[in-house]
Structure formats: C-alpha cells, structure tokens
mmCIF file of C-alpha atoms in Angstrom:
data_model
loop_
_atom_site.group_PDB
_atom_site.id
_atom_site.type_symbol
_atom_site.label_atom_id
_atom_site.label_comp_id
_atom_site.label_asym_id
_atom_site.label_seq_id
_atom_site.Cartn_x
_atom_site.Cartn_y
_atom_site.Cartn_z
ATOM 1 C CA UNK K 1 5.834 -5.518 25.580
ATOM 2 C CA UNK K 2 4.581 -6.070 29.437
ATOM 3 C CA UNK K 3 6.504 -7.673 31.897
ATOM 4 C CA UNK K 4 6.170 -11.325 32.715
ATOM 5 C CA UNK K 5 3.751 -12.255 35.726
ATOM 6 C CA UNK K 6 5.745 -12.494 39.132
ATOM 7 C CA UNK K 7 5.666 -15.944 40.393
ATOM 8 C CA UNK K 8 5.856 -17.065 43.549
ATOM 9 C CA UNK K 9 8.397 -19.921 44.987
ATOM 10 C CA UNK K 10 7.769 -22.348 47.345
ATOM 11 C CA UNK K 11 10.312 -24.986 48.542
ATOM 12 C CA UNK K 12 9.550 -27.249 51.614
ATOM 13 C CA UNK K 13 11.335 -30.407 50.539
ATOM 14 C CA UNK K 14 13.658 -31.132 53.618
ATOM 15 C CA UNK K 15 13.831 -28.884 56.654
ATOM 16 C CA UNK K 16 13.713 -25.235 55.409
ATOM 17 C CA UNK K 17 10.612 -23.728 54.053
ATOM 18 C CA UNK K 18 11.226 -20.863 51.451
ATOM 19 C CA UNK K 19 9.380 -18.294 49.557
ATOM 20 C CA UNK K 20 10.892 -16.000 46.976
ATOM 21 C CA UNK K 21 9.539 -14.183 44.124
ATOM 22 C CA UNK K 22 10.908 -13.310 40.509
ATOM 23 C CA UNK K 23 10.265 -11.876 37.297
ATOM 24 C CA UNK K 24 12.200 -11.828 34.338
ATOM 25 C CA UNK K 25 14.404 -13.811 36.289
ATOM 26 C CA UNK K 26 15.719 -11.024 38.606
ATOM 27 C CA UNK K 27 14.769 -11.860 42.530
ATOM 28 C CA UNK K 28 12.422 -9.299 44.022
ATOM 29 C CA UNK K 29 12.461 -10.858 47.783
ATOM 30 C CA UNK K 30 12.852 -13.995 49.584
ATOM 31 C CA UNK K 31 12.274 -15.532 52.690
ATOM 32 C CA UNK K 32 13.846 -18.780 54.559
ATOM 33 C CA UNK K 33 13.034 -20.575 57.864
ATOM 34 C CA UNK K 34 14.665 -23.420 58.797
ATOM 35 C CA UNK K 35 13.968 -26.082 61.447
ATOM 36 C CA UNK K 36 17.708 -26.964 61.869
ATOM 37 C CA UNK K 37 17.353 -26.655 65.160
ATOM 38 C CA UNK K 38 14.733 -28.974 65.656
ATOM 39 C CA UNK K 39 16.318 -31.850 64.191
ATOM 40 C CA UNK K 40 20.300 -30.814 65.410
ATOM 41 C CA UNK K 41 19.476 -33.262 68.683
ATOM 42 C CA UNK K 42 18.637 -36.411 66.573
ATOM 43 C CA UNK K 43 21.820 -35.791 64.192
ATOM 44 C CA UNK K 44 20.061 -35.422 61.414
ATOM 45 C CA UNK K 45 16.452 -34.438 59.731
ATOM 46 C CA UNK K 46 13.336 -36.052 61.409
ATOM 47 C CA UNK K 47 11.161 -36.141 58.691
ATOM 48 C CA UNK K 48 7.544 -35.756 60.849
ATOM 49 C CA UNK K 49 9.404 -32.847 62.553
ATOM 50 C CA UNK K 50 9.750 -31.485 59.277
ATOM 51 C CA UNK K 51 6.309 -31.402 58.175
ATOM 52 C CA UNK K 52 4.902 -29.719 60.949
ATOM 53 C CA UNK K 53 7.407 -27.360 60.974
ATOM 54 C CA UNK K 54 6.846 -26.490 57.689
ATOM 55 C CA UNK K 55 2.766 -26.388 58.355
ATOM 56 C CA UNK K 56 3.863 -23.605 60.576
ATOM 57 C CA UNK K 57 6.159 -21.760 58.815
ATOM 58 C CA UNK K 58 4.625 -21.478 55.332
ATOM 59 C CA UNK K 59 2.300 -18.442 55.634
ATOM 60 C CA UNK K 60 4.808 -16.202 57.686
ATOM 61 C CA UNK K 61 7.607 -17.034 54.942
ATOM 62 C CA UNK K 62 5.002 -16.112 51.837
ATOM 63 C CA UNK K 63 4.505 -12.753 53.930
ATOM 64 C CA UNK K 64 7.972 -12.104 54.581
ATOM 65 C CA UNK K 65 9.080 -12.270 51.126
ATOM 66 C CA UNK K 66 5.639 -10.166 49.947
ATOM 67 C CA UNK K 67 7.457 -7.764 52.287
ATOM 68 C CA UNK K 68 10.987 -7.884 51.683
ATOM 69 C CA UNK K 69 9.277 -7.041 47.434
ATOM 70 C CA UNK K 70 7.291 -4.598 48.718
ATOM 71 C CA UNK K 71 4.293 -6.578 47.303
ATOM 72 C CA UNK K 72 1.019 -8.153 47.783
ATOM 73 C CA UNK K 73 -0.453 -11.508 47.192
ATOM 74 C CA UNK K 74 -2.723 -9.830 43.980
ATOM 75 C CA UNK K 75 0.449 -9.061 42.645
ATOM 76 C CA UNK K 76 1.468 -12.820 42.053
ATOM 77 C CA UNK K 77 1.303 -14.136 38.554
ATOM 78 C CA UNK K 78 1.909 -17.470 38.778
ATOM 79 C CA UNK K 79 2.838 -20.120 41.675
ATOM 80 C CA UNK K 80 5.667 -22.787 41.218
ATOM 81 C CA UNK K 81 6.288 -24.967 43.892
ATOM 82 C CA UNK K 82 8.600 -28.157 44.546
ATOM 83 C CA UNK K 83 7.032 -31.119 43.517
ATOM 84 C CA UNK K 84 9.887 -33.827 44.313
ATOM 85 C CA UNK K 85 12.412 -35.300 45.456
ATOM 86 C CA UNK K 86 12.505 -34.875 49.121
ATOM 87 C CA UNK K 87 10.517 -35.587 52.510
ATOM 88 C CA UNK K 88 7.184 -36.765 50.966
ATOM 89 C CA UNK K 89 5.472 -35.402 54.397
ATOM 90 C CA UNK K 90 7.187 -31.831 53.807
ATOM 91 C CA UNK K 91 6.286 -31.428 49.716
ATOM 92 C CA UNK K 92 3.035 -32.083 50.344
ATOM 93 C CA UNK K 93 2.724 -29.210 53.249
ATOM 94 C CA UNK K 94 4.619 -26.982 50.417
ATOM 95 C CA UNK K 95 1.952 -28.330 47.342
ATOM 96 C CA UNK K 96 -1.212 -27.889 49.714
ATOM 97 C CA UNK K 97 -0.163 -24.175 50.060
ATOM 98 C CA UNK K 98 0.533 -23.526 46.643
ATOM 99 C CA UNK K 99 -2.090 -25.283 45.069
ATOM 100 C CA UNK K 100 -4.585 -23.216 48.049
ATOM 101 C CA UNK K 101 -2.732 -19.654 46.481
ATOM 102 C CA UNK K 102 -2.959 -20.765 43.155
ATOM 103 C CA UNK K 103 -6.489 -21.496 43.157
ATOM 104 C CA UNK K 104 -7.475 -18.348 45.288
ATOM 105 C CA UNK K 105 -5.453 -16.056 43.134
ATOM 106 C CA UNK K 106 -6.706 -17.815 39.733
ATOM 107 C CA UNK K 107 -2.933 -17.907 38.610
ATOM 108 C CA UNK K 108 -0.925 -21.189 37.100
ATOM 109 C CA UNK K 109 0.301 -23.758 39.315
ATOM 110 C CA UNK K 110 4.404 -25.079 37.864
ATOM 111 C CA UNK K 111 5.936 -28.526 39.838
ATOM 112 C CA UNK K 112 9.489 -27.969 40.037
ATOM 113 C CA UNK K 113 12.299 -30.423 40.024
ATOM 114 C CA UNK K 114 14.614 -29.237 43.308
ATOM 115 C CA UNK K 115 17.282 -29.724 41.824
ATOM 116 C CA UNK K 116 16.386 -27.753 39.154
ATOM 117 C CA UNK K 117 15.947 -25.359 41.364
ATOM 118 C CA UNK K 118 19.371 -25.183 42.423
ATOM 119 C CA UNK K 119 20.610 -24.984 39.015
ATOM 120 C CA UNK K 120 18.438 -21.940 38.504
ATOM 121 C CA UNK K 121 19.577 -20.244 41.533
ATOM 122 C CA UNK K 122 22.756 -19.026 39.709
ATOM 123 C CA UNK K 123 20.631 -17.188 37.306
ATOM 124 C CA UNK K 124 19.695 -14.926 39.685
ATOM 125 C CA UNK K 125 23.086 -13.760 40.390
ATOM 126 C CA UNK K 126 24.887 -14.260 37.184
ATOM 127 C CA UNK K 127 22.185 -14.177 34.435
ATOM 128 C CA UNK K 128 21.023 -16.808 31.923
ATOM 129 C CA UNK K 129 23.174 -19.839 31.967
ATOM 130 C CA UNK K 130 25.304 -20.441 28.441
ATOM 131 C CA UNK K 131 24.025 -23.888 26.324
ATOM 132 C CA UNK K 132 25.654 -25.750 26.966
ATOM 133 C CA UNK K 133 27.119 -25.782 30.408
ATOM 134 C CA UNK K 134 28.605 -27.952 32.433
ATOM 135 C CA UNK K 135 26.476 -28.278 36.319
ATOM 136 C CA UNK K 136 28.574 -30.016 39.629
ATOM 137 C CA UNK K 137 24.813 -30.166 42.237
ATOM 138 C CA UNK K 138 26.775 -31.424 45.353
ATOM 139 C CA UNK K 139 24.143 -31.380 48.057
ATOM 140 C CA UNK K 140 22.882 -33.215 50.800
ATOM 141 C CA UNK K 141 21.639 -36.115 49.312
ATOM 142 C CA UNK K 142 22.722 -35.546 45.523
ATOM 143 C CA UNK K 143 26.010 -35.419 43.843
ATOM 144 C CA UNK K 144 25.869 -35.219 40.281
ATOM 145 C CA UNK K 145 27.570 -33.715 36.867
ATOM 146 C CA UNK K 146 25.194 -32.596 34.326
ATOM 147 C CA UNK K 147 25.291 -31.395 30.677
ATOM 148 C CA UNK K 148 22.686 -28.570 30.733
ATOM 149 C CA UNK K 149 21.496 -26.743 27.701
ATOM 150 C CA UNK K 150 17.797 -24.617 27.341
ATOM 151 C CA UNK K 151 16.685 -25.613 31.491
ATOM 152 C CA UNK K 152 13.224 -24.847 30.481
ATOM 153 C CA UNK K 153 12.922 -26.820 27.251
ATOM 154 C CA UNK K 154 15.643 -29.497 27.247
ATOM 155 C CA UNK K 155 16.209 -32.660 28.463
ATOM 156 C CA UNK K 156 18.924 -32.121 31.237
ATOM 157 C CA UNK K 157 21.765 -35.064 30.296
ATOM 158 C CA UNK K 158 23.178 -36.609 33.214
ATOM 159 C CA UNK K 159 27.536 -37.124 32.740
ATOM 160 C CA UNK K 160 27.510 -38.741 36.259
ATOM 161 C CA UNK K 161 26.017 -39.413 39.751
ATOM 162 C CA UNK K 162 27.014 -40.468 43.079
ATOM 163 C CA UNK K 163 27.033 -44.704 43.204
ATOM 164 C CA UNK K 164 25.864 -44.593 46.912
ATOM 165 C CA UNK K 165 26.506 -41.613 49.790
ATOM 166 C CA UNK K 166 27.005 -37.697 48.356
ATOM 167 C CA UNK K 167 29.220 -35.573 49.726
ATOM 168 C CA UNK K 168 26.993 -33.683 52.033
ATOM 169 C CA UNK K 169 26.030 -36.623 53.499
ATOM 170 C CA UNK K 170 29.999 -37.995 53.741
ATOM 171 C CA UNK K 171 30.280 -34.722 55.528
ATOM 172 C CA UNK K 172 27.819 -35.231 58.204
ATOM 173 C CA UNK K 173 28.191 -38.596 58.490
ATOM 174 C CA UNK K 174 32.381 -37.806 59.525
ATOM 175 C CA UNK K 175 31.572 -34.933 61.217
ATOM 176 C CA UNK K 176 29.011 -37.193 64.220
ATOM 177 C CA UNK K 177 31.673 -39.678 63.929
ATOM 178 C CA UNK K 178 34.569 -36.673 64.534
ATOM 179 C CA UNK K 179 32.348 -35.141 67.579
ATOM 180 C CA UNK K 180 31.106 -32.069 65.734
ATOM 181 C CA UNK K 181 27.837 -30.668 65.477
ATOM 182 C CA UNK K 182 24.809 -31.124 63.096
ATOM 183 C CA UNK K 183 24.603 -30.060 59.662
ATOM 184 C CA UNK K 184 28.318 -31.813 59.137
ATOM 185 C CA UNK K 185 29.112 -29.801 56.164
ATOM 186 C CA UNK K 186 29.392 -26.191 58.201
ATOM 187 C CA UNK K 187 30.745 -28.165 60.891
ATOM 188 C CA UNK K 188 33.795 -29.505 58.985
ATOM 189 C CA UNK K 189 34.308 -26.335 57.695
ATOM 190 C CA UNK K 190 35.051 -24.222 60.422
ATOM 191 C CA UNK K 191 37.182 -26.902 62.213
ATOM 192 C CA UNK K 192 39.130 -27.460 59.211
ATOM 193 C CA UNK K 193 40.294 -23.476 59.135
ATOM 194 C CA UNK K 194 42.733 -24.406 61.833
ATOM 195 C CA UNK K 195 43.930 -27.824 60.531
ATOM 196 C CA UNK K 196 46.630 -28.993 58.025
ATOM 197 C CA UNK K 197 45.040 -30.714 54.795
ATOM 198 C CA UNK K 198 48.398 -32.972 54.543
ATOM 199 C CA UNK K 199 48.497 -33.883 57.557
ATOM 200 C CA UNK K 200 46.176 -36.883 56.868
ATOM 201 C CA UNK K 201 46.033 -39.034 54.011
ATOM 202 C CA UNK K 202 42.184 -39.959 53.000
ATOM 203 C CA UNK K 203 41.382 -42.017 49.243
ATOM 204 C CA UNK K 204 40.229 -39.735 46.495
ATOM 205 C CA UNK K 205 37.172 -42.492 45.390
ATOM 206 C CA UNK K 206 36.478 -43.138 41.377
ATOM 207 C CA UNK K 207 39.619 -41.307 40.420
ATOM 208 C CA UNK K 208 42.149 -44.458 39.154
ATOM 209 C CA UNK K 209 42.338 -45.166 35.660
ATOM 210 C CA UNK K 210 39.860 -47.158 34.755
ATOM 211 C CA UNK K 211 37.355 -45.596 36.951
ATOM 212 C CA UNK K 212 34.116 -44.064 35.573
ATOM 213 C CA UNK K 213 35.673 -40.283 35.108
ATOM 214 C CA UNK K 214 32.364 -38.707 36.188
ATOM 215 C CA UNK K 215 30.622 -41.543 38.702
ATOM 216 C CA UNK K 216 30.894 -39.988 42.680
ATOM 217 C CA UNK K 217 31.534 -42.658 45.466
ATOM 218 C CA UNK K 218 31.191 -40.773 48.880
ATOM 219 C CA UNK K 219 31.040 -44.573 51.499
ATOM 220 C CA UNK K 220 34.619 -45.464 50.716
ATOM 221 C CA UNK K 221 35.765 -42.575 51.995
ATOM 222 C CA UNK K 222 33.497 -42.030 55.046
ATOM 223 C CA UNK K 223 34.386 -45.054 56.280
ATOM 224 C CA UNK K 224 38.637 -44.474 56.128
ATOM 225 C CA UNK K 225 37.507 -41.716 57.709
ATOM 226 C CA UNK K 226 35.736 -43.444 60.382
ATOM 227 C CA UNK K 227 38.457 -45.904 60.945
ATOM 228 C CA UNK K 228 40.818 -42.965 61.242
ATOM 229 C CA UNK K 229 39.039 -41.730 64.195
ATOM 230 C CA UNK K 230 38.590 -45.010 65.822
ATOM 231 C CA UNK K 231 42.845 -45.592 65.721
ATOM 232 C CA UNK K 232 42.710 -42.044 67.935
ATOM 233 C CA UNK K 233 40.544 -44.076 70.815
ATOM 234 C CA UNK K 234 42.307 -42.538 73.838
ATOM 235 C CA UNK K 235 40.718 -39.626 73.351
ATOM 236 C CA UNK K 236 43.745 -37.463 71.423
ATOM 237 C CA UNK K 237 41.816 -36.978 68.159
ATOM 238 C CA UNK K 238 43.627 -34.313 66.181
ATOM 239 C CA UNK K 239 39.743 -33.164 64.445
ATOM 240 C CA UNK K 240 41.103 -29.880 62.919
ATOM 241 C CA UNK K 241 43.730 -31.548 60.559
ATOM 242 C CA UNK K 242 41.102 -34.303 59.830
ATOM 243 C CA UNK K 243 38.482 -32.315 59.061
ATOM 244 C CA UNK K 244 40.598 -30.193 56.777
ATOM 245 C CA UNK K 245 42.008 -33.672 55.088
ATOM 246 C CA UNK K 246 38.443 -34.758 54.751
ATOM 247 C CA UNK K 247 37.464 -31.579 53.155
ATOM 248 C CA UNK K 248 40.541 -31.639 50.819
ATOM 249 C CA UNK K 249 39.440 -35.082 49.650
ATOM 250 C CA UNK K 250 35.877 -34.317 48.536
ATOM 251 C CA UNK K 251 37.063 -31.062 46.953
ATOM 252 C CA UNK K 252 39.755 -32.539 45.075
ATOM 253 C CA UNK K 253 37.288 -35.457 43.835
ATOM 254 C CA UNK K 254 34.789 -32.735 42.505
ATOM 255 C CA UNK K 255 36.539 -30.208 41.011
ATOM 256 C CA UNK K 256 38.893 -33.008 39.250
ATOM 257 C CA UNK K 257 36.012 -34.413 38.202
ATOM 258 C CA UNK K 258 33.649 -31.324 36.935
ATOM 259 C CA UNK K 259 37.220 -29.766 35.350
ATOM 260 C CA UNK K 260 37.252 -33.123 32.958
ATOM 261 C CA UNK K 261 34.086 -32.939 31.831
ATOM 262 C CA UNK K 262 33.728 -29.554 30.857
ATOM 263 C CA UNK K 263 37.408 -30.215 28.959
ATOM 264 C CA UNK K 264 35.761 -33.624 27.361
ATOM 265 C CA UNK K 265 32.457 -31.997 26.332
ATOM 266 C CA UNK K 266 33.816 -28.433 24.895
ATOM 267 C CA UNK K 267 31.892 -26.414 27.387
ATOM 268 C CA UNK K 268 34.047 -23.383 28.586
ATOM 269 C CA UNK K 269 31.310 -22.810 32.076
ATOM 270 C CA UNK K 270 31.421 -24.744 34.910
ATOM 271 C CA UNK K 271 28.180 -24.151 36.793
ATOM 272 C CA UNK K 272 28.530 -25.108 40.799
ATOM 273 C CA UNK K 273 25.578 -25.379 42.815
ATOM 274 C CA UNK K 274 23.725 -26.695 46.139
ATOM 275 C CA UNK K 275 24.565 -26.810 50.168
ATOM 276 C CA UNK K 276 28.111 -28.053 49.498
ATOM 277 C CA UNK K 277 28.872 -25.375 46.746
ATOM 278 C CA UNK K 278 28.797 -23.162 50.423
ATOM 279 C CA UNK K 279 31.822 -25.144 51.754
ATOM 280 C CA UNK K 280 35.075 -22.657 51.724
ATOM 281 C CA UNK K 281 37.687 -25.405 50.117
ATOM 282 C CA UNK K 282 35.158 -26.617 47.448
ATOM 283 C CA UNK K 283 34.698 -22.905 46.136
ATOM 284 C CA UNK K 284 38.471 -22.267 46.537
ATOM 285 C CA UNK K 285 39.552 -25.017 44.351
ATOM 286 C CA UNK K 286 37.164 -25.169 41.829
ATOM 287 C CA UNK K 287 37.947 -21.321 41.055
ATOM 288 C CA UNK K 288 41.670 -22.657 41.299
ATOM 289 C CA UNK K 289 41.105 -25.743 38.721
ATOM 290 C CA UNK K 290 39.113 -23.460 36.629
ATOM 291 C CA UNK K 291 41.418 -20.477 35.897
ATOM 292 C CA UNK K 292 44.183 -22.906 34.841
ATOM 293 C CA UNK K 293 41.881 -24.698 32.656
ATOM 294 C CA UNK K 294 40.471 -21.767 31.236
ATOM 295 C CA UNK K 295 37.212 -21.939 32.668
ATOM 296 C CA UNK K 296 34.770 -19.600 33.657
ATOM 297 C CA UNK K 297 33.203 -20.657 37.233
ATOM 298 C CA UNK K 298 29.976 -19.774 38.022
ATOM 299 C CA UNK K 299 28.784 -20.350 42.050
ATOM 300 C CA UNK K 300 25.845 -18.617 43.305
ATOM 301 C CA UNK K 301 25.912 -16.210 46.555
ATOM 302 C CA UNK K 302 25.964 -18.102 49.983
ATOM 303 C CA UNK K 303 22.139 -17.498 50.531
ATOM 304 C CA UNK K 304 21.214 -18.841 47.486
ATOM 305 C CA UNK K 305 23.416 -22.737 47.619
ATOM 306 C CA UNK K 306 21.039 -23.946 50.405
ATOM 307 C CA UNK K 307 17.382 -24.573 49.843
ATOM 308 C CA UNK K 308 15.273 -21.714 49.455
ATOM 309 C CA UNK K 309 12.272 -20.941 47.503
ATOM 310 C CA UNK K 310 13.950 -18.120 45.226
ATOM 311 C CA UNK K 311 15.698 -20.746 43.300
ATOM 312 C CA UNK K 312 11.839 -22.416 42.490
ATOM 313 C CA UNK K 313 10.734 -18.889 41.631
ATOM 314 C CA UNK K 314 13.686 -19.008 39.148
ATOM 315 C CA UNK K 315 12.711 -22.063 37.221
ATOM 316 C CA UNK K 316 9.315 -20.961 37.781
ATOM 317 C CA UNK K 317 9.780 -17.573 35.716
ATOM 318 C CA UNK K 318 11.403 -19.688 33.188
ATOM 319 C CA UNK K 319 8.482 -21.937 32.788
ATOM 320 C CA UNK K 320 6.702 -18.758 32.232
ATOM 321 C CA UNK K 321 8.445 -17.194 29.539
ATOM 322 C CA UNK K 322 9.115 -20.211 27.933
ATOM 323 C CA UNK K 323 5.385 -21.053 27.468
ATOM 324 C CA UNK K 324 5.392 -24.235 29.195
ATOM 325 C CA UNK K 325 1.809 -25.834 30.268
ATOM 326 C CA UNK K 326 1.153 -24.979 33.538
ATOM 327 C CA UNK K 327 0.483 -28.419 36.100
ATOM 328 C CA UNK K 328 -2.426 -30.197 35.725
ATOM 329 C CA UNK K 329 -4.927 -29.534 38.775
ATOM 330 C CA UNK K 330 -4.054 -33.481 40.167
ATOM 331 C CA UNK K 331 -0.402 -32.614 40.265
ATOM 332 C CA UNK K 332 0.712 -34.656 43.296
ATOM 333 C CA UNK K 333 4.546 -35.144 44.550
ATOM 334 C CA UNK K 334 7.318 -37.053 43.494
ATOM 335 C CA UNK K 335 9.369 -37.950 46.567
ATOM 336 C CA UNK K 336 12.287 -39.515 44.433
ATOM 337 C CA UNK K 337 11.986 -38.000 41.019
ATOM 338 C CA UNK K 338 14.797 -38.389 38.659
ATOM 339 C CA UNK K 339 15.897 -35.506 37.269
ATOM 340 C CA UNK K 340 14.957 -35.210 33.835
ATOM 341 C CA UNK K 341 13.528 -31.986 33.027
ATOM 342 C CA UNK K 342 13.056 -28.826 35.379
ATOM 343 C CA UNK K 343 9.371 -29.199 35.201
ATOM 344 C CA UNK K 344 8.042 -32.032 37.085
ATOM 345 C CA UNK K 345 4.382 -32.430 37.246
ATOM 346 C CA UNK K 346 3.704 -35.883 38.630
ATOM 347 C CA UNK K 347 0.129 -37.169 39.352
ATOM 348 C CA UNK K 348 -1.228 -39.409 41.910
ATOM 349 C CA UNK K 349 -1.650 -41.938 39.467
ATOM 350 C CA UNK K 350 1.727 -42.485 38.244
ATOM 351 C CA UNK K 351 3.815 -40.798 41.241
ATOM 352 C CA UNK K 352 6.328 -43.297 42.827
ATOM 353 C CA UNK K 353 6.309 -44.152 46.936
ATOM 354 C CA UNK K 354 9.555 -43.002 48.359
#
C-alpha cells in the first residue's frame, strides 16, 4: 500500500502563524512565528496587528517547515487550514494562503476546527487517541471537557464548558491586575515558583454540591483575585504567593473536574490539551489526580499546547485517511464556530459574523 499524501497545516487564528506537515500522523517539520511581541504593549492581542502580521509571516513559516522536512512544496498532498474560531481578520490571511497553495498545487483543501486541532496535537506525540477519551482544552479563550471518540468521523460530545471567562484568560486578566507581563499564563507561572499556594485563600468556582460537575466559571474567581490585590494598595503586594494561590485554584478546578468525568463516563484516558496544558501546576496535578484514580494522562510536548500549524496538519492527515470530502471551493471562515466535528467547512452563505 502507498503512503498517505503529506498535508500541509496552516493555523493563523490569533497571533501565531504556523505551518507543519504530517503523514500518517507522524510530524515531519513545523514552523511557528508569533507576534507576541507586537501586541505585549496593549496587554493583550490587537486583532488588525494580527492580520498583518500574519500577511507577513505566512510564506517564510510554509518554507521553514518545507525545510525543517527536508521537502518541497510538490511534495504536499493535501492542504488543511483553520477555518474558525478565532480573529476573523487573521483566518482569512491563513485561508487566502491555503486556498492560493491548494489551487496551485491541484491538491484538496480541509477547514479545520482549532480546537480540533489541539486535540490532535497529542497524536503526534502519543499516537492515536483511545474511543472513547476523555479531552480537558483549557486555552485562551476556551475551557471545555469533551467526550471524544473516532475525531475524524464522530460527533465530538461536549460534558462541559466555561459559563463566561476560561482560564487562560483568568490568568491574564490577574496577572495585568498583579503587575506582570503579557501572556498572563507564563507570567503567573514563573512568579508562582517562588510563592506559597496556601498562603492565600482564592474560591474553587462550580465545585459545591449542587453545582454543574463539569460547567467552568473563570469571573468569580478573577475578580477575588482582583479584590485581593486592591486590599495590598500601599504598594506591599506579596505577587509570588498570589500567583501561586491563583494557579492552585484553576488547577485544582480542572483536574477535579476532568478526574470526575472520566470516573462518571468509564473512560480510563484523560486527554489534556491547549496553552494552559503548558502551565507547570496544571500538568503536575493532573498527573497527580490521575495516578490515584487510575488514569492514564496524556499531555502533549510544550511546543505542541500553544497554537501551531502541526496540530491542523494532524487533523488534516486524519481527514485524509479517513476519506472525508475535501472543502468545497467557497469554504469561507467561521470566526465563532462551535465545536462539533473536527472538520469545519463553513461557506459564505451560512458562516456567522463574530
């Protein structure tokens, strides 16, 4: 039998514009800028900033990963791309290239959910994922729990989703309020190495009795957080102990969480993924909560929990071998796409305004 086509990745949905290629879902080469830098001034992504970074990036990113494979763009099977949610100025940037390499390489064009994507992106360090498993996306802007089974075929069941801020956005959102740096999340993390978890006392959000057991609520606790900071207004804010405190809170609340619902659904793999599956405490705790329940963790390298275009190459190659129609040629974007299924191959007809 011969090899599956090697598709291409793109991902420009926020503020770093990826490439990565894979076949047979093992990663050949990938390439990520970011325009972090750009936007670290404002506090936070500027989406027009965005775009034009991305309008700048794209090309070099697509050659760097060629390079890093040792390939060449005739060697590209297929193209998948990310067709929502995010910045609806930065997908399009990332569909107007793919669509432009698809149709000058006469290869299939696949939209791809993002955070699909980041589900995918543990494949290609731990292999297929069992069905069913158990998925905790804690991102930026997402926070859900998810029942996943086939990710190219199935329907992809939500258990529960954050009710108003995620936890990478509770993260930056403390950290401008603590003094510390944009992105939040990385921010928190390193000043919390040097402070004492216990030696603040922050809510754990949905976690009383009759709470939803798998709904996320991020705003309760950003804002004790807030109001902790504000009752240190002459200037002796101890930020190490509550950054760790604040970083023991949101761990606790997703690994508590993501533990019950594998044990309440019979699924023995716990699947972690996206930019706050990077934080230290988060990964600590989860592998903690896990080996007393019995559960087998899965949390993809460092590189891959942030966005990057080698997790849309990953549900790409799946949409391959799984002989999914490729995306019609009026595939437009989907700025805030549910996630339903990995695929997502909205048209301008039906696509919703962000």
């Amino acid at each position: 039998m011969s090899a599956s086509p090697i598709v291409l990745g793109i991902e420009s949905s926020c503020d770093e514009t990826g490439a990565g290629l894979v076949r047979d879902g093992r990663l050949l080469g990938h390439a990520v800028a970011s325009s972090m830098d750009e936007h670290a001034r404002y506090g936070g992504v500027v989406p027009e900033i965005a775009a034009r970074a991305h309008v700048h990036a794209l090309t070099p990113v697509v050659r760097r990963a060629l390079d890093t494979a040792g390939l060449r763009l005739g060697d590209i099977g297929a193209v998948a791309v990310t067709t929502g949610p995010g910045l609806s100025g930065a997908l399009q940037v990332g569909l107007a290239g793919a669509k432009s390499l698809a149709y000058a390489l006469d290869v299939p064009l696949y939209g791809v959910h993002h955070l699909a994507g980041h589900v995918a992106a543990d494949t290609l360090e731990h292999g297929p994922l069992p069905d069913p498993c158990v998925v905790l996306i804690v991102s930026g802007g997402h926070t859900s729990l998810l029942l996943v089974r086939d990710l190219a075929r199935d329907p992809i069941a939500h258990l529960g989703d954050t009710l108003d801020d995620a936890a990478g956005e509770c993260f930056d959102k403390v950290a401008r309020v603590f003094g510390l740096p944009y992105p939040g999340g990385p921010a928190v993390d390193r000043a919390a190495r040097s402070g004492a978890a216990d030696a603040v006392v922050f809510p754990r959000p949905l976690t009383g009795p009759g709470d939803d057991p798998y709904a996320f609520s991020f705003s309760g606790l950003k804002t004790a957080a807030a109001r902790w900071a504000e009752g240190h207004a002459d200037g002796d804010l101890p930020v190490a102990d509550g950054a760790a405190a604040l970083q023991e809170a949101i761990a606790d609340v997703l690994t508590r969480k993501a533990v019950a619902a594998c044990a309440a659904h019979g699924v023995d793999t716990l699947v972690v993924v996206g930019g706050v599956a990077a934080n230290s405490r988060v990964r600590a705790l989860a592998e903690e909560r896990c080996r007393a329940a019995g559960i087998t963790l899965r949390v993809p390298p460092l590189g891959l929990c942030t966005d990057n275009g080698a997790m849309i190459a990953a549900v790409g190659d799946l949409l391959v071998r799984a002989g999914a129609a490729p995306a019609p040629l009026d595939v437009s974007i989907d700025p805030s796409a549910p996630l339903e299924y990995a695929a997502l191959h909205p048209t301008t007809t039906f696509a919703r305004v962000a």
